[in-house]
PDB file of N, CA and C in Angstrom:
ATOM      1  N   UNK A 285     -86.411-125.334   9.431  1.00 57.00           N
ATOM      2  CA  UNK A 285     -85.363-126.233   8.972  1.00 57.00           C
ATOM      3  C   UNK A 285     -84.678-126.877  10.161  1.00 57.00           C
ATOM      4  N   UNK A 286     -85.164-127.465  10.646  1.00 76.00           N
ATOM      5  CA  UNK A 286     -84.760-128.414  12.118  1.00 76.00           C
ATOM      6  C   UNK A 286     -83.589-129.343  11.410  1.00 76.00           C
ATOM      7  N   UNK A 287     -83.270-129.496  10.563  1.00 77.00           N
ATOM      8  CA  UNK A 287     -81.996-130.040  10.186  1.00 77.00           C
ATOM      9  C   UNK A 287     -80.863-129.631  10.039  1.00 77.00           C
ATOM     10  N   UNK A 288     -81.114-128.291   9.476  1.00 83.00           N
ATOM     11  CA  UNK A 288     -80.146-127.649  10.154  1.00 83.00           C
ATOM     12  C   UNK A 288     -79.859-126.879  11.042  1.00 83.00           C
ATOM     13  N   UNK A 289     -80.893-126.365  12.261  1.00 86.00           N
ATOM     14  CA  UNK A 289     -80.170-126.982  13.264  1.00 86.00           C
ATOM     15  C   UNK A 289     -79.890-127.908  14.078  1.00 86.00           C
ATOM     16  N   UNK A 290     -80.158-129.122  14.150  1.00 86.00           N
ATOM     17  CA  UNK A 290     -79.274-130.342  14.307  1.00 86.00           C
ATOM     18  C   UNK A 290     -78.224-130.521  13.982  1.00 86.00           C
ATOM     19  N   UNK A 291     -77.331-130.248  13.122  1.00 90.00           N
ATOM     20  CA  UNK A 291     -76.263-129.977  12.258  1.00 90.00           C
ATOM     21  C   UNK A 291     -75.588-129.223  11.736  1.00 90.00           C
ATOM     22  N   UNK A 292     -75.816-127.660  12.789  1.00 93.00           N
ATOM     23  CA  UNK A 292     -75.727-126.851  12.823  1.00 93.00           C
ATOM     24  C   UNK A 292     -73.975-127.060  13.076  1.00 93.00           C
ATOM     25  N   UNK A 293     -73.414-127.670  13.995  1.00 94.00           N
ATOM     26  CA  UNK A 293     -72.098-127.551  14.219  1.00 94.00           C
ATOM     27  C   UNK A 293     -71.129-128.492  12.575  1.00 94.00           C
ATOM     28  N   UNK A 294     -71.409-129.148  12.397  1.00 94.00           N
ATOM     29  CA  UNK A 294     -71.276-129.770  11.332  1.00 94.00           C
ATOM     30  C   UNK A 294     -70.852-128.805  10.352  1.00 94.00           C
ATOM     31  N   UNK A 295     -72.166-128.193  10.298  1.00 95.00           N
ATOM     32  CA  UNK A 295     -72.437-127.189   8.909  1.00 95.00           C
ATOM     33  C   UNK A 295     -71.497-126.123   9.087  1.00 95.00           C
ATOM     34  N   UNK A 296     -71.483-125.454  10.681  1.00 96.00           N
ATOM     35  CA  UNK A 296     -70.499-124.427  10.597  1.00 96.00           C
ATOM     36  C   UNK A 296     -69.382-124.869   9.891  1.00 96.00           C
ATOM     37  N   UNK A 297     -68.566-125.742  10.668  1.00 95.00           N
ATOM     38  CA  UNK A 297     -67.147-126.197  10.711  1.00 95.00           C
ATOM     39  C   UNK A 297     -67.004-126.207   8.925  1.00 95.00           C
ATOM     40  N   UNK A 298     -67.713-126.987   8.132  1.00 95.00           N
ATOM     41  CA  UNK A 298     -68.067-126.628   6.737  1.00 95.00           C
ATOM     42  C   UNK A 298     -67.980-125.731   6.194  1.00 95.00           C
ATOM     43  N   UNK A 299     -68.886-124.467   6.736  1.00 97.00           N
ATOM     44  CA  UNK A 299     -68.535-122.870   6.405  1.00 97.00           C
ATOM     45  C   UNK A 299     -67.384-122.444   6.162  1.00 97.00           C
ATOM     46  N   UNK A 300     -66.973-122.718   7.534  1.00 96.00           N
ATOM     47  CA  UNK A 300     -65.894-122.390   7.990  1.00 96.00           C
ATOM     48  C   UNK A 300     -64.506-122.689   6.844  1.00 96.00           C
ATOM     49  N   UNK A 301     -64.448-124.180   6.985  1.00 95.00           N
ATOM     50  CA  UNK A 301     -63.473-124.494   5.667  1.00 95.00           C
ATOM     51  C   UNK A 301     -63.380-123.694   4.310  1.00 95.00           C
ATOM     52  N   UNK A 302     -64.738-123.636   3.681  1.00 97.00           N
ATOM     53  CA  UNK A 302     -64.972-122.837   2.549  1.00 97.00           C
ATOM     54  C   UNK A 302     -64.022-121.300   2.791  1.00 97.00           C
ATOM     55  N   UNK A 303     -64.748-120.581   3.835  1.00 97.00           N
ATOM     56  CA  UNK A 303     -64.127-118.961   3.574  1.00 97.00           C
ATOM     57  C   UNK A 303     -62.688-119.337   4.003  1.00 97.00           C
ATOM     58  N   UNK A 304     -61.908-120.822   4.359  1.00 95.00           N
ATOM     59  CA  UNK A 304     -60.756-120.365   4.277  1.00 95.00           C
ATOM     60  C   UNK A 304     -60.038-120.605   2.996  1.00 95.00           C
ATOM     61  N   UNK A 305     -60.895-121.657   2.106  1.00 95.00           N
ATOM     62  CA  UNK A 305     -60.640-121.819   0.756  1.00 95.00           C
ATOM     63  C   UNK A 305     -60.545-120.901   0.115  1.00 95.00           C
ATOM     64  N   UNK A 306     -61.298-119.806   0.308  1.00 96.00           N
ATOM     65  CA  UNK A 306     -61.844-118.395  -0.362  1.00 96.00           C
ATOM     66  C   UNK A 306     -60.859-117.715   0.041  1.00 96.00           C
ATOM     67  N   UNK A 307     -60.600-117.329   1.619  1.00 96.00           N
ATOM     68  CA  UNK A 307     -59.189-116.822   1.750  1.00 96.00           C
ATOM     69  C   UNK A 307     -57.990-117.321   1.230  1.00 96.00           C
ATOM     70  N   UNK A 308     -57.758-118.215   0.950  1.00 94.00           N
ATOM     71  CA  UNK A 308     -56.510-118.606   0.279  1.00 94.00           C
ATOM     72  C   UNK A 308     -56.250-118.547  -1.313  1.00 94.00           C
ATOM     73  N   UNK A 309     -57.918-118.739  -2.493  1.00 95.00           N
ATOM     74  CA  UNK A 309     -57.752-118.156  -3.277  1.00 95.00           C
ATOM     75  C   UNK A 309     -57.846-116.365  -2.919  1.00 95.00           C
ATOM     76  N   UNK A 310     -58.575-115.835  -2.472  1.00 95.00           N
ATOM     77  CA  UNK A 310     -57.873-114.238  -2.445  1.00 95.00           C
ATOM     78  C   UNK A 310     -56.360-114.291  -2.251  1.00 95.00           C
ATOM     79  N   UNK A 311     -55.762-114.713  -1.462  1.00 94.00           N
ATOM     80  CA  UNK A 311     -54.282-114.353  -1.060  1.00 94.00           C
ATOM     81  C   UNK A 311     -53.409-114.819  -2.309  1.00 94.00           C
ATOM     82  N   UNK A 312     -53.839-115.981  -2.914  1.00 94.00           N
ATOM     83  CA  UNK A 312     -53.057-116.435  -3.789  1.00 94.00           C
ATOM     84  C   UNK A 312     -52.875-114.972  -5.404  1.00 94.00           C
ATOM     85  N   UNK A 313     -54.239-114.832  -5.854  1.00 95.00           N
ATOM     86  CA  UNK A 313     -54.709-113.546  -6.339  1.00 95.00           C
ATOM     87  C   UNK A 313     -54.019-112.590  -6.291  1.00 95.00           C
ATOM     88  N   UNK A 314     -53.838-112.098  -4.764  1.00 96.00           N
ATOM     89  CA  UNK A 314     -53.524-110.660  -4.616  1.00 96.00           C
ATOM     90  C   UNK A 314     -51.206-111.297  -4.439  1.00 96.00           C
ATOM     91  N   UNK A 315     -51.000-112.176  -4.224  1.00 96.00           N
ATOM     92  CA  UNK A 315     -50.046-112.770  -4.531  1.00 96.00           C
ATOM     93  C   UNK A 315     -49.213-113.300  -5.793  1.00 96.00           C
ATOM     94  N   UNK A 316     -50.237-112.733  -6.906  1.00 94.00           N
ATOM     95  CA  UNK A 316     -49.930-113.128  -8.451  1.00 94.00           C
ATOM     96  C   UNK A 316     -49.381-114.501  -8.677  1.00 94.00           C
ATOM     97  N   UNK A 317     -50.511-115.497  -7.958  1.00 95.00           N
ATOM     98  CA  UNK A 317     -49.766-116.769  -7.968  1.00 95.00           C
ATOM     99  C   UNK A 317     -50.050-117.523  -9.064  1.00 95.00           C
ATOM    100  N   UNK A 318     -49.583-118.097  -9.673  1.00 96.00           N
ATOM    101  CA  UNK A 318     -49.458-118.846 -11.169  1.00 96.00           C
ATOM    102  C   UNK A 318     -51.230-119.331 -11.222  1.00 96.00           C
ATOM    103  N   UNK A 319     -51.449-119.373 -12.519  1.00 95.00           N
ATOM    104  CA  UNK A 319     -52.770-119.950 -12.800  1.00 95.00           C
ATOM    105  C   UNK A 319     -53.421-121.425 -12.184  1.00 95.00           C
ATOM    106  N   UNK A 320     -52.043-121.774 -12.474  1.00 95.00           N
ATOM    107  CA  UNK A 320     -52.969-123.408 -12.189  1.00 95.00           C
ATOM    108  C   UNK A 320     -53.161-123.206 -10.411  1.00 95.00           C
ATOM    109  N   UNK A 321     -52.382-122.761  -9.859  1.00 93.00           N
ATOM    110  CA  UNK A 321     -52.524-122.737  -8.691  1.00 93.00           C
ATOM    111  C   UNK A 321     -54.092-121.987  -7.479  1.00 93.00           C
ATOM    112  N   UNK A 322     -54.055-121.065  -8.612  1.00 96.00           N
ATOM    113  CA  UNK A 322     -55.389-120.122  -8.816  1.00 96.00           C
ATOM    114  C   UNK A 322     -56.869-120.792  -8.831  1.00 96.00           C
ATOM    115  N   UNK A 323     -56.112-121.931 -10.121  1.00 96.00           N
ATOM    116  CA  UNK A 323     -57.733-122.707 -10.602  1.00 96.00           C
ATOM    117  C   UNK A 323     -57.455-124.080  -9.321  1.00 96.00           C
ATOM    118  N   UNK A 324     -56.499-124.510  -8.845  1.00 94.00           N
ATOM    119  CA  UNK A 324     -56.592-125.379  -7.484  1.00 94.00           C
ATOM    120  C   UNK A 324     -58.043-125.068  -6.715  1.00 94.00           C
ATOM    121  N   UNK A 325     -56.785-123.308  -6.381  1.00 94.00           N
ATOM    122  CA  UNK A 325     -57.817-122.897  -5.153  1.00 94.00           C
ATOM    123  C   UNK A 325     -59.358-122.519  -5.469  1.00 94.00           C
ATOM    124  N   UNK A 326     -59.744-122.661  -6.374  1.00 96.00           N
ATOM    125  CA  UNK A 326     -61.177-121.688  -6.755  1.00 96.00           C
ATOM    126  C   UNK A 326     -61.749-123.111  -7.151  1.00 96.00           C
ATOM    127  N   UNK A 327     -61.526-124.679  -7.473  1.00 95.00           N
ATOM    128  CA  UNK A 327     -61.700-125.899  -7.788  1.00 95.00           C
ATOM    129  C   UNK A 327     -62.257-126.197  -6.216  1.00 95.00           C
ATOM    130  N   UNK A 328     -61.196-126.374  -5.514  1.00 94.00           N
ATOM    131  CA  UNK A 328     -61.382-126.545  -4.147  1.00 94.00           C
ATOM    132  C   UNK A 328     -62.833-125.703  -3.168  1.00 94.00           C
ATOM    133  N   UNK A 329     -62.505-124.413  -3.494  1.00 95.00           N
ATOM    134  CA  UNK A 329     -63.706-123.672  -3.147  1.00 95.00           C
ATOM    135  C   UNK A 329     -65.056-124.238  -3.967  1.00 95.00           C
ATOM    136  N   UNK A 330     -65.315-124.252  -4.528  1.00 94.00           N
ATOM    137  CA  UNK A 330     -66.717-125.179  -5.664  1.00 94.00           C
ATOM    138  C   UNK A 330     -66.842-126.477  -5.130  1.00 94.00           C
ATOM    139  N   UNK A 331     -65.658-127.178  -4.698  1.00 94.00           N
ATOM    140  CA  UNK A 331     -66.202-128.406  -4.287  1.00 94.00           C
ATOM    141  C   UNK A 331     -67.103-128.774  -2.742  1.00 94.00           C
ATOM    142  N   UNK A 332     -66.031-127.387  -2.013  1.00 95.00           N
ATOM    143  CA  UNK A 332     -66.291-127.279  -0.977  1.00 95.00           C
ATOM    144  C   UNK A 332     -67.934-127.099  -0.936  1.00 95.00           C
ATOM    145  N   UNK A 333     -68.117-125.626  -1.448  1.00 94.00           N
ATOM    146  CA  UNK A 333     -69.242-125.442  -1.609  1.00 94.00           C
ATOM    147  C   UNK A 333     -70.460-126.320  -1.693  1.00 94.00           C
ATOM    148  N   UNK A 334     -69.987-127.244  -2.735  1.00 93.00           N
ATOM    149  CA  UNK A 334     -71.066-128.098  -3.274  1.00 93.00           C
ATOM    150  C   UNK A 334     -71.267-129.456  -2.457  1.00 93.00           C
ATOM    151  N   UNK A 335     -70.090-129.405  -1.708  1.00 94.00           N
ATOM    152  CA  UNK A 335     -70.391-130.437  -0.706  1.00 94.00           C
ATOM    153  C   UNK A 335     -71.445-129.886   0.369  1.00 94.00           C
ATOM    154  N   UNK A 336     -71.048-128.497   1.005  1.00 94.00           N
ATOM    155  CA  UNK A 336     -72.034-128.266   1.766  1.00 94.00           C
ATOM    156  C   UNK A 336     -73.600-128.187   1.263  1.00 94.00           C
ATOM    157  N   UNK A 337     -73.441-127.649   0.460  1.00 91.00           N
ATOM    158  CA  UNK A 337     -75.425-127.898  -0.352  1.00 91.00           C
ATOM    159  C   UNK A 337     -75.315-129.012  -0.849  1.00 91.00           C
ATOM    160  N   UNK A 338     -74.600-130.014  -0.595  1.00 90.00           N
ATOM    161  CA  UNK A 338     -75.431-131.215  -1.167  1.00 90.00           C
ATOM    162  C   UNK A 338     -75.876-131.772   0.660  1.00 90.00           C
ATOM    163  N   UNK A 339     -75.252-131.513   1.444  1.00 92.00           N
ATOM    164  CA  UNK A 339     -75.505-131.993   2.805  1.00 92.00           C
ATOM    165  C   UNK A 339     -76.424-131.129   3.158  1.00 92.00           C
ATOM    166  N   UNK A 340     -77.224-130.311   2.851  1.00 91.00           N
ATOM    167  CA  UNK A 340     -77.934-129.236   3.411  1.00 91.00           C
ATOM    168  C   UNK A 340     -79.511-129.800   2.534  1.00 91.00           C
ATOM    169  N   UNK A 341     -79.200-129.952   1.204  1.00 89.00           N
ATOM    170  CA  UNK A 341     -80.209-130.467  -0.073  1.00 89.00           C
ATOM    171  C   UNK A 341     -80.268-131.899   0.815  1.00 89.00           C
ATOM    172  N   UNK A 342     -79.832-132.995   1.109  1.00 90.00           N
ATOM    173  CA  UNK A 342     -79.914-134.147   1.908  1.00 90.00           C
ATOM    174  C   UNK A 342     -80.778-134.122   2.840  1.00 90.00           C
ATOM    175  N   UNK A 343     -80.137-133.469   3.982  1.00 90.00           N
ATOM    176  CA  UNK A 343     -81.249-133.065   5.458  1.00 90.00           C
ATOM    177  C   UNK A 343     -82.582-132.923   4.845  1.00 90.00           C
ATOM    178  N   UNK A 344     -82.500-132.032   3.509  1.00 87.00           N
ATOM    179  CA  UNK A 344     -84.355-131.297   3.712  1.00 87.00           C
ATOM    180  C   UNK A 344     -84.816-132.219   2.923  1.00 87.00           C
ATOM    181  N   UNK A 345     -84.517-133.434   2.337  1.00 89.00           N
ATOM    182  CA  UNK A 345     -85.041-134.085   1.593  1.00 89.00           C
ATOM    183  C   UNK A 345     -85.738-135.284   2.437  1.00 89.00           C
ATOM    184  N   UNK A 346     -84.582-135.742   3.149  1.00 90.00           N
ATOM    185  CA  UNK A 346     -85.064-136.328   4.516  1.00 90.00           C
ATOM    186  C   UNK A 346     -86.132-136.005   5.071  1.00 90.00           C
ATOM    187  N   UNK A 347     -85.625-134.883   5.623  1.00 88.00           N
ATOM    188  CA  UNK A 347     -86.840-134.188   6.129  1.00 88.00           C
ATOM    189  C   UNK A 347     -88.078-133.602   5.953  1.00 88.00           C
ATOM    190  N   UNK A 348     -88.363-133.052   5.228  1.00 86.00           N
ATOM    191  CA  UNK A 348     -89.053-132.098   4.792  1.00 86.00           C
ATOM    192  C   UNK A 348     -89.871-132.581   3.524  1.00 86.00           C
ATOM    193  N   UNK A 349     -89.280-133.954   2.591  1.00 88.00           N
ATOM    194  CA  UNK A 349     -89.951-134.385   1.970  1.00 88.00           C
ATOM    195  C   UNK A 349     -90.434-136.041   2.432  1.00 88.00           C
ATOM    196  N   UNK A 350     -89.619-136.375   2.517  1.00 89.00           N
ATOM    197  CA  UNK A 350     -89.614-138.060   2.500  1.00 89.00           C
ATOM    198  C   UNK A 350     -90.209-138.848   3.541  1.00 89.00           C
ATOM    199  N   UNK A 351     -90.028-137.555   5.448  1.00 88.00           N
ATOM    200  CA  UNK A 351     -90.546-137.823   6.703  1.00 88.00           C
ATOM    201  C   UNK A 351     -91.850-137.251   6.108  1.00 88.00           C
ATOM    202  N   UNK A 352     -92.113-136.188   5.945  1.00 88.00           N
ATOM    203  CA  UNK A 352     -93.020-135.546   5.570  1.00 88.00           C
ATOM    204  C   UNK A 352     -94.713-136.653   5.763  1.00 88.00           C
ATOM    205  N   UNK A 353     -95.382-136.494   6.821  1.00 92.00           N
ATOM    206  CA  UNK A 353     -96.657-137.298   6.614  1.00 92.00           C
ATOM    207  C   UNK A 353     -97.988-136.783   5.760  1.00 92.00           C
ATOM    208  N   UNK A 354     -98.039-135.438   5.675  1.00 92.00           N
ATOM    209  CA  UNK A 354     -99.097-134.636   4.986  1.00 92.00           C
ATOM    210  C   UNK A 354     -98.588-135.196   3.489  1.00 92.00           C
ATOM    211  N   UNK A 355     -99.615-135.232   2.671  1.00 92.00           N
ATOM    212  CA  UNK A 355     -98.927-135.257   1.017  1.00 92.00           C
ATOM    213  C   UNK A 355     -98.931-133.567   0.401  1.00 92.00           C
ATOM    214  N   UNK A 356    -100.070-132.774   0.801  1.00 93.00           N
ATOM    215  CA  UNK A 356    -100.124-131.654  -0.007  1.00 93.00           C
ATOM    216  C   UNK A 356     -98.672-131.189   1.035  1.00 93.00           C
ATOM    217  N   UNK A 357     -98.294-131.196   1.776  1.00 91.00           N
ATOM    218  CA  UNK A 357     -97.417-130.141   2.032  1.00 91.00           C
ATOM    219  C   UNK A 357     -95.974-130.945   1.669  1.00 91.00           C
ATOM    220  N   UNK A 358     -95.777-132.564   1.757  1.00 91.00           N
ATOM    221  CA  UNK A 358     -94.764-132.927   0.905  1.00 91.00           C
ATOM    222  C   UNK A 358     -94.799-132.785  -0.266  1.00 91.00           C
ATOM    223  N   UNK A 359     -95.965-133.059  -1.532  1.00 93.00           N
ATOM    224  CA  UNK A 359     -95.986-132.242  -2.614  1.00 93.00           C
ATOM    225  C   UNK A 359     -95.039-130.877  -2.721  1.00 93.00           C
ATOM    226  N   UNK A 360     -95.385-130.002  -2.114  1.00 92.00           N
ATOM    227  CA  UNK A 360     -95.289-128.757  -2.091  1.00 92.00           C
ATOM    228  C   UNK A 360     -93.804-128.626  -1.582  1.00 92.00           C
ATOM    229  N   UNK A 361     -93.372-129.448  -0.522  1.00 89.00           N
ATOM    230  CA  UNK A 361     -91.898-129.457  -0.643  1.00 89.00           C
ATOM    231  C   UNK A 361     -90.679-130.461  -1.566  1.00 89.00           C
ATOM    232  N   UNK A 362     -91.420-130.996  -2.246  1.00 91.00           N
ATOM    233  CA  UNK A 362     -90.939-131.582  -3.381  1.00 91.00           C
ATOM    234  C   UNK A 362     -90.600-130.803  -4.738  1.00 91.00           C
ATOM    235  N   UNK A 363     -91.946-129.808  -4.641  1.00 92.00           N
ATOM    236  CA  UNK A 363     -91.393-128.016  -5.324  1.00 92.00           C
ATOM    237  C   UNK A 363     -90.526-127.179  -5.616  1.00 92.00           C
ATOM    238  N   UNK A 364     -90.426-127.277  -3.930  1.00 90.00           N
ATOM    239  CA  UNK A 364     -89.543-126.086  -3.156  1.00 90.00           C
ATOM    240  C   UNK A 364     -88.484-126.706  -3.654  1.00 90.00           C
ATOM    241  N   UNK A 365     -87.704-128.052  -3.118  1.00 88.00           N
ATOM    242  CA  UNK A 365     -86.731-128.648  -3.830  1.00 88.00           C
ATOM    243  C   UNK A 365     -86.194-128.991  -4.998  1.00 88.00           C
ATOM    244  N   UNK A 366     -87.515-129.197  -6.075  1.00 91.00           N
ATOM    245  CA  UNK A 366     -87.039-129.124  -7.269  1.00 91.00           C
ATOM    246  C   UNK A 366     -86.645-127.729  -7.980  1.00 91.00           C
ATOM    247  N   UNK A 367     -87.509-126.257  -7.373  1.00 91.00           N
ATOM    248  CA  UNK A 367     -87.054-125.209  -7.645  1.00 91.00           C
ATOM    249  C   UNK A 367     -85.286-125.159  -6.976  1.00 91.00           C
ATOM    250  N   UNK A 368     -85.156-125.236  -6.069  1.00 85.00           N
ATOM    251  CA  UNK A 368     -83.741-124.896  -5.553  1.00 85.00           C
ATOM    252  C   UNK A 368     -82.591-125.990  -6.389  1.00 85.00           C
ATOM    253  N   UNK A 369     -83.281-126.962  -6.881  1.00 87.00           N
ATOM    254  CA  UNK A 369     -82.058-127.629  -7.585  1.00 87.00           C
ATOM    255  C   UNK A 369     -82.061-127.259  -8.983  1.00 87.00           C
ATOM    256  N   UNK A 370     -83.138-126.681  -9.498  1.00 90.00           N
ATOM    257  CA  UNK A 370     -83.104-125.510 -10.578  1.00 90.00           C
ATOM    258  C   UNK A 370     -82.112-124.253 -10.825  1.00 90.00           C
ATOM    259  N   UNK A 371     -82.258-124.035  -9.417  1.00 88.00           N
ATOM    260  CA  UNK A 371     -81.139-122.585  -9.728  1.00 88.00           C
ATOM    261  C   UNK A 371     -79.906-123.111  -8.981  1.00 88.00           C
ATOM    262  N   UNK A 372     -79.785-123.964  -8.366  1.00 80.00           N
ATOM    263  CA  UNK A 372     -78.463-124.527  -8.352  1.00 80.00           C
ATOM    264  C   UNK A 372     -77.470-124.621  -9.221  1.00 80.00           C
ATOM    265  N   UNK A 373     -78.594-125.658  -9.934  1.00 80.00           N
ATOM    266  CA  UNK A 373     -77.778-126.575 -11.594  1.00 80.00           C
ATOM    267  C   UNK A 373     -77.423-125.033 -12.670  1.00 80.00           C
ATOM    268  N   UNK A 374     -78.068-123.823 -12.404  1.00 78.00           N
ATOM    269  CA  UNK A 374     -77.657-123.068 -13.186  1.00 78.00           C
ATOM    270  C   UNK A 374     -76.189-122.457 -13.395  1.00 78.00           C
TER     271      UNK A 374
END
């Protein structure tokens, strides 16, 4: 996955945001903080999330399918991708 690392710093800093989303819904949690405030933070975390796999699903599509010069092995990662957006969407 040479895309990500190329974008490896990117992606951290990304990470990074998320577990503090995650830390802040825990704290809010263990803080008995009102609901809506709860569903903010756990909204925020999902988006976060889904921003990073959609930038991660991007790179390999780029990459891995679309650069892709072989067909059986872009086939085959056209697969791989449609399986992972399978259990994504679940």
């Amino acid at each position: 996955m040479a895309h990500v690392i190329h974008e490896r710093k990117k992606l951290l800093a990304r990470v990074r945001r998320i577990g503090g989303q995650v830390a802040a819904l825990e704290k809010a949690l263990e803080a008995d903080a009102d609901c809506t405030d709860v569903l903010v933070q756990a909204a925020a975390a999902k988006g976060a999330m889904h921003a990073l796999m959609m930038e991660i699903l991007s790179g390999h599509l780029a990459e891995h399918v679309a650069a892709e010069p072989d067909e059986a092995r872009r086939t085959d990662q056209a697969r791989v991708l449609l399986d992972l957006l399978r259990h994504y969407a679940r």
